[in-house]
Short mmCIF file of C-alpha atoms in Angstrom, two decimals:
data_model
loop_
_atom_site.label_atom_id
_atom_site.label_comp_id
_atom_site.label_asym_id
_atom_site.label_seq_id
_atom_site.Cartn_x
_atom_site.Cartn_y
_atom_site.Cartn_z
CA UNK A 495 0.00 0.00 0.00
CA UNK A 496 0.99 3.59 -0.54
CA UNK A 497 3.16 5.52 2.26
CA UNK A 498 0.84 7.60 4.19
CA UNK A 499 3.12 10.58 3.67
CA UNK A 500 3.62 10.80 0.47
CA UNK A 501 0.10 9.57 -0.13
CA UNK A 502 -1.12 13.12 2.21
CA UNK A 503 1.29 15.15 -0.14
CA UNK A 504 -0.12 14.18 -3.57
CA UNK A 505 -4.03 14.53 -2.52
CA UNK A 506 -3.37 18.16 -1.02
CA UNK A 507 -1.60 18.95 -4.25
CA UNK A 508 -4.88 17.57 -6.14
CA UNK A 509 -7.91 18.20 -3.52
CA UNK A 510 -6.26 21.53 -2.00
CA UNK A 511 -6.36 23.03 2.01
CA UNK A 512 -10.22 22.11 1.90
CA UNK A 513 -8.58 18.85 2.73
CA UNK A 514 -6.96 20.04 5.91
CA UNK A 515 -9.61 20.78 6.97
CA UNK A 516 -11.84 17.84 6.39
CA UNK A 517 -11.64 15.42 8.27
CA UNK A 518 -13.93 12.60 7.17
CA UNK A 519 -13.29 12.76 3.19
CA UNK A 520 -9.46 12.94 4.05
CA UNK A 521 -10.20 9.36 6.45
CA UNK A 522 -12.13 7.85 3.58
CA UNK A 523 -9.55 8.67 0.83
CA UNK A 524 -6.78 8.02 2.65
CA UNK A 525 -7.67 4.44 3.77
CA UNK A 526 -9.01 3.76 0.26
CA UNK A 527 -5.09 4.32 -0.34
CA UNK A 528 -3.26 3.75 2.46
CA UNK A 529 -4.61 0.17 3.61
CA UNK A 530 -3.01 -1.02 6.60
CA UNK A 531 -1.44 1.92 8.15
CA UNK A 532 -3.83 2.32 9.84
CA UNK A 533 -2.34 4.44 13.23
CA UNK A 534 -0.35 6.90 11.08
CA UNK A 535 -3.44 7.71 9.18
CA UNK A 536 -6.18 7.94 12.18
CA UNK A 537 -3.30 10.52 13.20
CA UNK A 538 -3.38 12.47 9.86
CA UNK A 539 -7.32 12.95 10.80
CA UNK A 540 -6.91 13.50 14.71
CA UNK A 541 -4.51 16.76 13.71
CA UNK A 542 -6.74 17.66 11.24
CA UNK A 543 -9.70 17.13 13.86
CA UNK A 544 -7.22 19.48 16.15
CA UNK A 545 -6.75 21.86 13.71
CA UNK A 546 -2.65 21.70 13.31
CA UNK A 547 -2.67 22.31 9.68
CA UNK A 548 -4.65 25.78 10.27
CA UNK A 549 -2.72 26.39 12.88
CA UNK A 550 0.47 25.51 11.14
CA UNK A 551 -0.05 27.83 8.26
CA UNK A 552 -1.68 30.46 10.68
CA UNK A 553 1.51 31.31 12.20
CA UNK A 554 4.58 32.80 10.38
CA UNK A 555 7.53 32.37 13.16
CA UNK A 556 8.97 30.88 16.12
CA UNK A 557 8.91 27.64 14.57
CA UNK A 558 11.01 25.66 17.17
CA UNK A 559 8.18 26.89 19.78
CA UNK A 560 4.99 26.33 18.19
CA UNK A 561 6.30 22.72 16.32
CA UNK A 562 7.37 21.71 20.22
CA UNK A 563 3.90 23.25 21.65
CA UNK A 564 1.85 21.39 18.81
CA UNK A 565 3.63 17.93 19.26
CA UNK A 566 3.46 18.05 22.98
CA UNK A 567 -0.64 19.03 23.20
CA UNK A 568 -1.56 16.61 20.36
CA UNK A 569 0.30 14.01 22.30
CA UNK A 570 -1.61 14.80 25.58
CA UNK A 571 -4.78 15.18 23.70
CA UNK A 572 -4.70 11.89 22.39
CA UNK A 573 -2.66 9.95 24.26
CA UNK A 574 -0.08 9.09 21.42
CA UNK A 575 3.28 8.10 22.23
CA UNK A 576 5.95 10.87 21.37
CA UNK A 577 7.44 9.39 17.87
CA UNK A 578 3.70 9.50 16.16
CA UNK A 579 2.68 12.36 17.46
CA UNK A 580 6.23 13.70 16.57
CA UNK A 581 5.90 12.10 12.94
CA UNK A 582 2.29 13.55 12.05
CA UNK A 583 2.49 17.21 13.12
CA UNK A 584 6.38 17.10 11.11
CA UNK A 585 4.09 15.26 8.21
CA UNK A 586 1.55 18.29 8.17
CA UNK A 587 4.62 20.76 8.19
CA UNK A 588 6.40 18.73 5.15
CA UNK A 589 2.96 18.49 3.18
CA UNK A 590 1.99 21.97 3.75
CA UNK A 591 5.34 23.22 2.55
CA UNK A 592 6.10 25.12 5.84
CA UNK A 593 9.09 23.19 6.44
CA UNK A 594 11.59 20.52 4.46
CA UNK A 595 12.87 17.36 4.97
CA UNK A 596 16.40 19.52 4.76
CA UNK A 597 15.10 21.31 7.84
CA UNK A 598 14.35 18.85 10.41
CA UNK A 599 17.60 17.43 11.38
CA UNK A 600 18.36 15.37 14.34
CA UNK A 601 19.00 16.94 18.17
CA UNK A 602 20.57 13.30 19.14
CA UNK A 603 21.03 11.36 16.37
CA UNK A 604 21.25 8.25 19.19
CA UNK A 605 17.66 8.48 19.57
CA UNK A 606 16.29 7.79 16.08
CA UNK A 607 13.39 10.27 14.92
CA UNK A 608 13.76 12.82 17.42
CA UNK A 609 14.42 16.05 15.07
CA UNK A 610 14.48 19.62 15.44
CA UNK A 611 13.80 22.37 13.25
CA UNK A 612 16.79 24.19 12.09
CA UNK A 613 17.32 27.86 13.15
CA UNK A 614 17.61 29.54 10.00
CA UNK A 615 14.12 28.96 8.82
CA UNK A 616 12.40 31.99 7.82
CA UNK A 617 8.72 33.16 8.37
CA UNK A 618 6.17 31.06 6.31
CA UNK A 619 5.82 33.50 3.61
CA UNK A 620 9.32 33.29 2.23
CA UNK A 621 9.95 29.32 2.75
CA UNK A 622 6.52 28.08 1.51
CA UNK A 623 4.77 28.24 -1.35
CA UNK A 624 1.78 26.53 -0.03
CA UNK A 625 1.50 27.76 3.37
CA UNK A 626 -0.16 31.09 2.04
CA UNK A 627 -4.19 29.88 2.61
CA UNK A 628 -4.69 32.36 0.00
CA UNK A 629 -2.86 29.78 -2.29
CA UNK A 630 -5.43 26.90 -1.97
CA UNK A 631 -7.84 28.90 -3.95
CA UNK A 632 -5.82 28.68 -7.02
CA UNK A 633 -7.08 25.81 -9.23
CA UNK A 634 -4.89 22.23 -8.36
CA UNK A 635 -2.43 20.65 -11.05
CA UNK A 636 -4.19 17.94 -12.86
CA UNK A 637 -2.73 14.77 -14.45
CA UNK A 638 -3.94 15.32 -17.89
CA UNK A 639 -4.26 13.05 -20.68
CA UNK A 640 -1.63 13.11 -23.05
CA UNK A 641 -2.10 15.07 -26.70
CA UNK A 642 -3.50 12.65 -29.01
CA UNK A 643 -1.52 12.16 -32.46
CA UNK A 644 -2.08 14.99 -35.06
CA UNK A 645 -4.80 16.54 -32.37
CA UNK A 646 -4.37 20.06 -31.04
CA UNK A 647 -4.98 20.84 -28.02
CA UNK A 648 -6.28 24.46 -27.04
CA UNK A 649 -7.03 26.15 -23.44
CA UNK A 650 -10.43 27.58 -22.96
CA UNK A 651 -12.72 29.74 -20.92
CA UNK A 652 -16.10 29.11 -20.27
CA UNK A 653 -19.17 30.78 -18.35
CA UNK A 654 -20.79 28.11 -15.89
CA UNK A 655 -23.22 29.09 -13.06
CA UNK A 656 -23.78 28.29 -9.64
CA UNK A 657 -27.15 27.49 -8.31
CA UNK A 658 -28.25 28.45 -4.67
CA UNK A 659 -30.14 26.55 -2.34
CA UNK A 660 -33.10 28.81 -3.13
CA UNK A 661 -32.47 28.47 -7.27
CA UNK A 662 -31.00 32.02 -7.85
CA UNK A 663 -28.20 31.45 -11.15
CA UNK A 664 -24.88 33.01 -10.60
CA UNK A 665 -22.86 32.75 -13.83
CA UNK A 666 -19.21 32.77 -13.53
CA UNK A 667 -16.11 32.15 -15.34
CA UNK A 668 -13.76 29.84 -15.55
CA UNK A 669 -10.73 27.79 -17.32
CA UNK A 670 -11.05 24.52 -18.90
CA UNK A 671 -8.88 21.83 -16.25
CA UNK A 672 -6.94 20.80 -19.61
CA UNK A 673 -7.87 22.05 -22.85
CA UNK A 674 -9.86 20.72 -25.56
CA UNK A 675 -9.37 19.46 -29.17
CA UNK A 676 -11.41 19.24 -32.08
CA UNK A 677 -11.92 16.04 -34.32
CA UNK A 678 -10.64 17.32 -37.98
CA UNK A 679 -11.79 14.40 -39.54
CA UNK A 680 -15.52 14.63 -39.14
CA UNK A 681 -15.43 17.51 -41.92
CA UNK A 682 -18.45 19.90 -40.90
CA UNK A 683 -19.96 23.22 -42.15
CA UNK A 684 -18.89 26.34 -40.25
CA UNK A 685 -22.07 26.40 -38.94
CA UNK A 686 -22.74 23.06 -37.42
CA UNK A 687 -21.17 22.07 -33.81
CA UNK A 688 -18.02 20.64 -34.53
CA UNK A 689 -16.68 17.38 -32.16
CA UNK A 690 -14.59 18.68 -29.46
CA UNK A 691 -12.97 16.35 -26.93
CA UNK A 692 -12.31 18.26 -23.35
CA UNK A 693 -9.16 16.94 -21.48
CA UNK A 694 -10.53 15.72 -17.77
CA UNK A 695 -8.06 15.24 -15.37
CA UNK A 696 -7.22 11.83 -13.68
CA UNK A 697 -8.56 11.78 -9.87
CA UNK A 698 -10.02 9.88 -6.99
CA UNK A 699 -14.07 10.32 -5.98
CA UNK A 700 -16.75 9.04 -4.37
CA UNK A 701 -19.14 7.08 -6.84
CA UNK A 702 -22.98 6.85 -5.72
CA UNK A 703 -25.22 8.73 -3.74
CA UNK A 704 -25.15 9.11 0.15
CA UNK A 705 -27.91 7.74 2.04
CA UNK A 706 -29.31 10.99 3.28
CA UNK A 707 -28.70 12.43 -0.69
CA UNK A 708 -32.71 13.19 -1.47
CA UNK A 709 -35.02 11.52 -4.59
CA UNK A 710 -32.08 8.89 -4.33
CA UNK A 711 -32.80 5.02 -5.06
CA UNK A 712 -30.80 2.16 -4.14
CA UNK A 713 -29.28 1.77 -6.94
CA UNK A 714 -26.84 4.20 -6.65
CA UNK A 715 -25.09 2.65 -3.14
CA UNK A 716 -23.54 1.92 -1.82
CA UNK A 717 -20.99 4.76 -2.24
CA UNK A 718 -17.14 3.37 -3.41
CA UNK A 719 -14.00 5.33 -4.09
CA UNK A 720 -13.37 5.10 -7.63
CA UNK A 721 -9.99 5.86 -9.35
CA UNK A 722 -10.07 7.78 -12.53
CA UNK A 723 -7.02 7.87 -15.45
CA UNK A 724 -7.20 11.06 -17.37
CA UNK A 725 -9.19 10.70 -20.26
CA UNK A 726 -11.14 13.13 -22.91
CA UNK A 727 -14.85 13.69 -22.71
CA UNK A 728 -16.97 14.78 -25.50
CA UNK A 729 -17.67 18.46 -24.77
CA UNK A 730 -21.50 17.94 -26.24
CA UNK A 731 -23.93 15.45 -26.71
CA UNK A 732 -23.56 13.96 -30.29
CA UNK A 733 -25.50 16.32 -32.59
CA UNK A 734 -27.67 15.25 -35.48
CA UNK A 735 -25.52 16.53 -38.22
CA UNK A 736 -22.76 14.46 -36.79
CA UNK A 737 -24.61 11.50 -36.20
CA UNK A 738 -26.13 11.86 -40.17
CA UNK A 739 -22.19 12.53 -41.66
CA UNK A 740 -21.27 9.55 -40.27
CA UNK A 741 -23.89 7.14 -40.41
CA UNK A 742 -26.06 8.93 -43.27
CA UNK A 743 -29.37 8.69 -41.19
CA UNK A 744 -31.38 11.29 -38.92
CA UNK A 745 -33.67 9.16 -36.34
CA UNK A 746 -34.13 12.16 -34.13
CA UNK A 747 -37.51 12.71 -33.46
CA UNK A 748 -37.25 16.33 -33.11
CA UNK A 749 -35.71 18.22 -35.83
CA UNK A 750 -32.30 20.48 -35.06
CA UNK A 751 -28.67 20.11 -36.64
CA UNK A 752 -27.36 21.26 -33.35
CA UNK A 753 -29.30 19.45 -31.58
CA UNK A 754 -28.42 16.33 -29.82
CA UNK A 755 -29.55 13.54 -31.74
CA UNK A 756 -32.34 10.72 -30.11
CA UNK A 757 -33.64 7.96 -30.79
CA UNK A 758 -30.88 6.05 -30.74
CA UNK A 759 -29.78 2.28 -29.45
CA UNK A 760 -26.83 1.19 -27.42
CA UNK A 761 -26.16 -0.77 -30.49
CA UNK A 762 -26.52 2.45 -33.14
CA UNK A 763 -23.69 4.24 -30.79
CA UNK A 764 -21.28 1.57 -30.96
CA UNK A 765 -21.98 1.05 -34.92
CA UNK A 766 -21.41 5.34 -35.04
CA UNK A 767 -18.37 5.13 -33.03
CA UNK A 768 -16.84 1.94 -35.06
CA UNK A 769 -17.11 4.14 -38.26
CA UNK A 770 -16.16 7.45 -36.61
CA UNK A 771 -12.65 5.15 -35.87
CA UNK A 772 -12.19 4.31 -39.48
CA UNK A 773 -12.61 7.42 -40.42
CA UNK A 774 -10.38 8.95 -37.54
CA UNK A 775 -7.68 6.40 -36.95
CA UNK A 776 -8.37 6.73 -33.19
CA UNK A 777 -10.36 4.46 -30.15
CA UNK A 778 -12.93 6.35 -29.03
CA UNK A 779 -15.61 4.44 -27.11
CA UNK A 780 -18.60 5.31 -24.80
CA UNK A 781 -17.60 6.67 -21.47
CA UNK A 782 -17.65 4.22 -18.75
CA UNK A 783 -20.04 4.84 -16.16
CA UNK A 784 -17.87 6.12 -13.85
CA UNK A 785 -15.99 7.63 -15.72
CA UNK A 786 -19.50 9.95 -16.62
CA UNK A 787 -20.49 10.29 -13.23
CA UNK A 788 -16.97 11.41 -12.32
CA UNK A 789 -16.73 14.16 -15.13
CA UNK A 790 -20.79 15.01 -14.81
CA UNK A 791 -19.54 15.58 -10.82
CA UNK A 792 -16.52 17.93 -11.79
CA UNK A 793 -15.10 17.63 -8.54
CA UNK A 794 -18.18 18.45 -6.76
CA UNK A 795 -20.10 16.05 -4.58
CA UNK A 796 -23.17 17.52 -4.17
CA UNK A 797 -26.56 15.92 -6.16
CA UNK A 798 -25.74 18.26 -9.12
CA UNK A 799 -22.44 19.88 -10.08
CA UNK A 800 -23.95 23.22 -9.82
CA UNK A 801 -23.70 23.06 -6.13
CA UNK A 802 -27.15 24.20 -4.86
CA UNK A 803 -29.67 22.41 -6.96
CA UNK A 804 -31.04 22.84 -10.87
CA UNK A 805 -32.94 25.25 -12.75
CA UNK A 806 -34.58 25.27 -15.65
CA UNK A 807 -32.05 28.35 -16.29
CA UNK A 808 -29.04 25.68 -16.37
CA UNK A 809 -30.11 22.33 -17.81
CA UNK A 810 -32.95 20.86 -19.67
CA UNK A 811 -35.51 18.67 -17.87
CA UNK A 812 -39.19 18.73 -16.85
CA UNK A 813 -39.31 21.67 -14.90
CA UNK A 814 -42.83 20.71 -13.59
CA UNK A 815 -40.98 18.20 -11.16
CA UNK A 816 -38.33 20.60 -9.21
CA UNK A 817 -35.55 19.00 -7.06
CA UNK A 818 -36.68 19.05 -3.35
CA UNK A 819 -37.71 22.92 -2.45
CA UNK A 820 -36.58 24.28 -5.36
CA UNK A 821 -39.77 26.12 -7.29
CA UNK A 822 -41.19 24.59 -10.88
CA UNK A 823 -39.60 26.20 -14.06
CA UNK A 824 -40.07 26.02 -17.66
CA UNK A 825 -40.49 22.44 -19.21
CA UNK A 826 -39.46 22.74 -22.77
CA UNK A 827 -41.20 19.41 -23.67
CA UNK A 828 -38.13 19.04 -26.30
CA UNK A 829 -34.51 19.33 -26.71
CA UNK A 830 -32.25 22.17 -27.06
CA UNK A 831 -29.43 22.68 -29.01
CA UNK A 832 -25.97 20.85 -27.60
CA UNK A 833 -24.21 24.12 -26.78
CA UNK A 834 -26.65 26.41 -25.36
CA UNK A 835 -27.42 26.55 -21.31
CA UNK A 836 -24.74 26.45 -19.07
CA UNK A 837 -22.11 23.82 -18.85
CA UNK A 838 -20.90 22.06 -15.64
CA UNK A 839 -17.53 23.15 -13.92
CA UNK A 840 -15.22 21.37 -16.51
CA UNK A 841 -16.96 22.79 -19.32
CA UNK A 842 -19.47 19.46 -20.25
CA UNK A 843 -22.79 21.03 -21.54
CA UNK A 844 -26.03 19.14 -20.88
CA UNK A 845 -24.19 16.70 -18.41
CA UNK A 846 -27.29 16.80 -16.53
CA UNK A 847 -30.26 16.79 -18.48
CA UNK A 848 -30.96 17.09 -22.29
CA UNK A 849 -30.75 13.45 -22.96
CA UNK A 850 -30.05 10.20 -21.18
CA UNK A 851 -26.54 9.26 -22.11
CA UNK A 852 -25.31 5.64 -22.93
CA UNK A 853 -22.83 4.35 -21.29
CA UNK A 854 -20.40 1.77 -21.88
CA UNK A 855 -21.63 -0.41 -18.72
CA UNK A 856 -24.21 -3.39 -17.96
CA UNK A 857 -26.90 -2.47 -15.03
CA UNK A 858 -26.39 -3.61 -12.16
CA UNK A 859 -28.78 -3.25 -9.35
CA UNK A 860 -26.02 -2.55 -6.37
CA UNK A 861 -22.04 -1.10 -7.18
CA UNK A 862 -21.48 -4.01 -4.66
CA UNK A 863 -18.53 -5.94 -6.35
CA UNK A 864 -18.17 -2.68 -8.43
CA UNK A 865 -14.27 -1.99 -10.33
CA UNK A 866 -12.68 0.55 -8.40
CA UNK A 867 -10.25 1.38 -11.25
CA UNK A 868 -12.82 3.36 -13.44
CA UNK A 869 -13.09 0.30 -16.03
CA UNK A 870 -16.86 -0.60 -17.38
CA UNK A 871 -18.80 -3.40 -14.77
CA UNK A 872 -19.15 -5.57 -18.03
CA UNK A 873 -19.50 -9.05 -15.62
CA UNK A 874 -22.80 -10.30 -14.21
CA UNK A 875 -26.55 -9.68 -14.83
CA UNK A 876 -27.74 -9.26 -18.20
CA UNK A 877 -25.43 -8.48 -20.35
CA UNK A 878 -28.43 -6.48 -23.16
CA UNK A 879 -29.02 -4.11 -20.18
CA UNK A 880 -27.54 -1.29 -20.66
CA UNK A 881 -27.13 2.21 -18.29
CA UNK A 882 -28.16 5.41 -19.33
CA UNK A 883 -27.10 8.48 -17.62
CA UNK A 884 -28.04 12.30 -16.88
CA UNK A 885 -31.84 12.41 -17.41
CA UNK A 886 -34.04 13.91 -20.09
CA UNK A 887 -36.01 16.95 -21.28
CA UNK A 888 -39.10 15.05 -20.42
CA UNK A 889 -37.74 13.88 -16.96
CA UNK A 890 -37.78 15.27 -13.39
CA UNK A 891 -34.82 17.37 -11.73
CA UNK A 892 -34.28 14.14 -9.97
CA UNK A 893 -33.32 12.01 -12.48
CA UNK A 894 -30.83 14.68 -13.52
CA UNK A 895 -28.68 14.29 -10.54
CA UNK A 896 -24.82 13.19 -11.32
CA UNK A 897 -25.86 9.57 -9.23
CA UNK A 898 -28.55 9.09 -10.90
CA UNK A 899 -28.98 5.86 -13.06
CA UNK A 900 -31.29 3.82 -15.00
CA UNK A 901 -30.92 1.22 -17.94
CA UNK A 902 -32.40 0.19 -21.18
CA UNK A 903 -31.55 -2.93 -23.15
CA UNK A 904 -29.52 -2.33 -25.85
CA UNK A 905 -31.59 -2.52 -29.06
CA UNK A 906 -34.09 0.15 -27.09
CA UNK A 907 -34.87 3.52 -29.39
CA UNK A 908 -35.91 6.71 -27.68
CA UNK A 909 -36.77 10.37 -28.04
CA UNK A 910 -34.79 10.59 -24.54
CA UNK A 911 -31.74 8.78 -25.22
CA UNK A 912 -28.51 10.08 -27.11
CA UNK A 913 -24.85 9.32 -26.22
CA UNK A 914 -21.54 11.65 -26.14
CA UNK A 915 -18.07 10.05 -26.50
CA UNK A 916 -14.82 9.40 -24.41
CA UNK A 917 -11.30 8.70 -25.64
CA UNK A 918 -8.53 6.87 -23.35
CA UNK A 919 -5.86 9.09 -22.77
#
């Protein structure tokens, strides 16, 4: 299993301070990782529950005294022997980048791991780059997929929105996590959507719903940490002028080049993406299903990615059946074209709503026995049943919800289902 250390290091790099200062997800992810070490990491959550990383990038001097002063009260607070509670207040000090391994050096190197902090180290401002809270805020480092061959890849800014608790839309602005490219090969007029690939960034989440997570159905438990590899997401659903250059049909059952198309199988999107590759040279393939919910979430882990609920205003469902106390809206009774709306917080339009999505996976009616590596659940049940993802123009806010699920068997053709595409990085 991975050393708790270094383990602590990478996920404040990718998850930020909010980490420091959350106790339970930091448990949960870090014994997802960490397996057995099992007293090093309850410590990692005790300081965190004892606020020593606040405290630790709080101050800016006297290091010797308030490293001695931390060790010593989280020892008595606990009851930990010295060389643990030693080990995870000097852990929150390397992570945090107030201090370096190059700074701790030994006061008697006959008694193993008892270390002091050197006397030249300077206030946190000048010797850490992370110590700063201010610094957290910035967006994390992603590992991004790599640049497909002859594909270009492009930064972007977008204009998402934030929904309160009470459905008021705040739009803001932000950058794509890794870029986009666009695929040159499906040759289309300047004024139809062209196929555009967004870079999502490899990650660990929480798949499924929580118990207390309302309008939920069994389903979606329990909840598992899932492991994602970078990997490109279609940007929109597939539109109807892609679907017809490629497969030189229109089943959409209402009419719009932009639009996404419906009325489509499993089995139609795997015949569209087999000739897309010919045409392309490259693998592209249905997203997995966690690797949807994981991109539909955006980091977020809340029931929709736009933190507070889901308006009409942001995504296209039946808005004659709100989400909990959130008031009706409009209900379109159709789609809407694959760009317009807001997109989620990685820059995925219609993630929730629109269409149902295919994905690559069979239906299961648990994720007990579910991969853990992001890979499609292709074992088990009936094989012809098929999961569909994101909800529909003519569904309920509910349904909508980034764990929400449902399945169709494969041959089945709807004016509520449509598919986007993924790409291994």
């Amino acid at each position: 299993m991975a050393d708790p250390r270094q383990t602590l290091h990478d996920l404040i790099r990718r998850f930020g301070f909010s980490l420091a200062q959350d106790p339970q997800k930091c448990d949960r992810v870090m014994k997802v990782l960490c397996g057995n070490s099992g007293a090093q990491v309850s410590a990692i959550v005790a300081a965190i529950e004892d606020k020593i990383p606040t405290e630790l990038v709080q101050n800016q001097s006297n290091w010797d005294d308030i490293r001695r002063d931390l060790i010593y009260r989280f020892k008595e607070n606990r009851k930990l022997n010295h060389e643990l509670a030693l080990w995870t207040v000097d852990t929150w000090g390397l992570v945090l980048g107030i201090w370096s391994q190059s700074d701790l050096v030994r006061s008697n190197p006959g008694e193993g791991s008892s270390y002091l902090i050197r006397n030249h180290l300077q206030p946190v401002e000048t010797t850490a780059k992370y110590a700063n809270l201010s610094e957290w805020n910035k967006p994390p480092v992603y590992d991004l997929p790599p640049t497909p061959p002859s594909a270009e890849i492009h930064p972007y800014e977008f204009t998402t929105a934030q929904v309160s608790f009470q459905g008021e839309v705040t739009p803001y602005k932000r950058d794509s996590p890794g870029g986009k490219f666009i695929e040159i090969s499906l040759d289309l007029p300047i004024d139809e959507i062209k196929l555009e690939m967004v870079a999502m960034p490899g990650g660990i989440f929480q798949m499924g719903s929580p118990e207390y997570e309302e309008q939920r159905t069994m389903d979606e438990g329990p909840q598992h940490w899932v492991t994602i590899s970078p990997f490109f997401m279609g940007r929109y659903q597939i539109t109807q002028a892609q679907y017809e250059r490629i497969m030189g049909v229109n089943p959409s059952c209402f009419p719009g080049k932009n639009h996404p198309v419906e009325r489509v199988s499993w089995d139609d999107a795997q015949e569209f993406i087999q000739r897309l590759n010919r045409i392309s040279g490259r693998a592209y393939r249905l997203p997995t299903e966690a690797e949807w919910e994981y991109a539909a979430r955006a980091g977020t882990d809340t029931a929709f990615s736009y933190h507070g609920g889901v308006t009409p205003e942001v995504a296209n469902y039946n808005g004659n059946s709100p989400y909990g106390t959130l008031p009706k809206g409009e209900y379109r009774t159709q789609t809407v074209a694959v760009d317009s709306l807001y997109p989620n917080p990685w820059g995925l339009y219609h993630i929730h709503g629109n269409v149902w999505e295919w994905v690559e996976d069979i239906h299961h009616d648990h994720y007990g026995g579910a991969p853990t590596d992001g890979s499609a659940w292709l074992t088990g049940d009936d094989s012809r049943k098929r999961v569909v993802r994101g909800g529909s123009w003519h569904f309920g806010a509910k349904f909508a919800r980034s764990a929400s699920r449902d399945w169709y068997y494969q041959i089945f053709r709807s004016g509520y289902y449509g598919f986007r595409i993924a790409l291994s990085g």
